[in-house]
Short mmCIF file of C-alpha atoms in Angstrom, two decimals:
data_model
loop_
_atom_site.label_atom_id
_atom_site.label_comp_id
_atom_site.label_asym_id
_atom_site.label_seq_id
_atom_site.Cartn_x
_atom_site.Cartn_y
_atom_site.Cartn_z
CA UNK A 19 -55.37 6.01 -31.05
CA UNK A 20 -56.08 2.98 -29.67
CA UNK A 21 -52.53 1.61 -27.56
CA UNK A 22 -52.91 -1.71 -28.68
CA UNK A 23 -53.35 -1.07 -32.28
CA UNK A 24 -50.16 1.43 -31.97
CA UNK A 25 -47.89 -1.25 -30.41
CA UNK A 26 -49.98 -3.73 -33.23
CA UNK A 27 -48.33 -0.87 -36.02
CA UNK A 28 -44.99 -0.18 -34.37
CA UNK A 29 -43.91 -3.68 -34.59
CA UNK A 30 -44.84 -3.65 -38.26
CA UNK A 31 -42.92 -1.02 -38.81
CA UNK A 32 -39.97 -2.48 -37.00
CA UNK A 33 -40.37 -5.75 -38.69
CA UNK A 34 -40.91 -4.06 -42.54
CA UNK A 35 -39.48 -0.70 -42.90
CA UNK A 36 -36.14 -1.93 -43.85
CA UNK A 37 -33.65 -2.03 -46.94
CA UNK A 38 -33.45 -5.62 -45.49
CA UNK A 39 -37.01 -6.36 -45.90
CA UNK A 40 -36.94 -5.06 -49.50
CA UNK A 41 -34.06 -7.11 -51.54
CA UNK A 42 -36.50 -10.31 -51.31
CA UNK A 43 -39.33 -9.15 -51.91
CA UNK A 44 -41.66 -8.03 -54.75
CA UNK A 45 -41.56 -4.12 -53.46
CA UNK A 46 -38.20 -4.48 -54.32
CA UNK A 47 -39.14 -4.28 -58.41
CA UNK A 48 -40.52 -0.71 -58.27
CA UNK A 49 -36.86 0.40 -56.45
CA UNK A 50 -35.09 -0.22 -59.09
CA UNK A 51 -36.55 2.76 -61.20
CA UNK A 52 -36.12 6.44 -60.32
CA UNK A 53 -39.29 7.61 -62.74
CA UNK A 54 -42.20 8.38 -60.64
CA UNK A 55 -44.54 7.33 -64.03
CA UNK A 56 -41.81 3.88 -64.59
CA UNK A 57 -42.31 3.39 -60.49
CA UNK A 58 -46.05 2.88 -60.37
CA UNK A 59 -46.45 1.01 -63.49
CA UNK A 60 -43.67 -1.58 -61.83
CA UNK A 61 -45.56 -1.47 -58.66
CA UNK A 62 -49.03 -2.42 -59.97
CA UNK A 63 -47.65 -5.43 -62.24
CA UNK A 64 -45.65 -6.58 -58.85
CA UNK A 65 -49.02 -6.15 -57.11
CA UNK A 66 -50.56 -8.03 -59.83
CA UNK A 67 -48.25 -11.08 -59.95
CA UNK A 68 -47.71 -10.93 -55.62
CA UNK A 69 -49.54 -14.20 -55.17
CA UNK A 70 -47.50 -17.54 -54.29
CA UNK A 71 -43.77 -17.32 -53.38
CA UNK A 72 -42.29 -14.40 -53.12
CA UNK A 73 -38.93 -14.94 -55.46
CA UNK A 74 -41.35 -16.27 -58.29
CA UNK A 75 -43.34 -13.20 -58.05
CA UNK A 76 -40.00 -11.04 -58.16
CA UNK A 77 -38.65 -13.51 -61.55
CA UNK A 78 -41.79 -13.10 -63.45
CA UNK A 79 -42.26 -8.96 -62.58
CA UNK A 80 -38.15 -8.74 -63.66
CA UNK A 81 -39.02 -10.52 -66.94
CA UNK A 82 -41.70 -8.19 -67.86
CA UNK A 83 -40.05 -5.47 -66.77
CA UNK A 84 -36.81 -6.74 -68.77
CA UNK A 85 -39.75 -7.33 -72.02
CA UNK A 86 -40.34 -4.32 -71.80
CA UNK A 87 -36.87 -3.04 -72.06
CA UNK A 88 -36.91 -1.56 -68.42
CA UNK A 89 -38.62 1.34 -69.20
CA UNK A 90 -42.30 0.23 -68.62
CA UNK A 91 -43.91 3.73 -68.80
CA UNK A 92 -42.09 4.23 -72.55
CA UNK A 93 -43.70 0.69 -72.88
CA UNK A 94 -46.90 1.69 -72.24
CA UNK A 95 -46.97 4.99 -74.34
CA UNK A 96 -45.62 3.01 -77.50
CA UNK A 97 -47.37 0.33 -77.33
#
């Protein structure tokens, strides 16, 4: 691998991979569910909302997620 990418990746890694990282931001909506099925739907309506600030994005994913009564995948069968 190229050295400069590696050093380019570690300090990503350094910078990101950290419970710190995740409180404030939106990755921090699909943590809060243990369902693999209730994980990914959280993730791709965070992905879909992660434009602008981040705490805006992280209100308006928590409201959907609270419409749909925190169980998005249930959500998504019976609806």
């Amino acid at each position: 691998m190229n050295e400069k990418l590696k050093d380019f990746l570690d300090k990503k890694v350094e910078a990101y991979n950290r419970p710190s990282f995740i409180l404030p931001d939106p990755i921090s909506i699909p943590h809060r569910f243990t369902q693999q099925q209730d994980i990914e739907i959280a993730a791709f309506f965070a992905a879909v909302f992660a434009w602008g600030a981040r705490p805006i994005i992280i209100n308006k994913t928590t409201e959907l997620m609270h419409l749909m009564s925190n169980a998005p995948y249930r959500f998504c069968l019976d609806h």
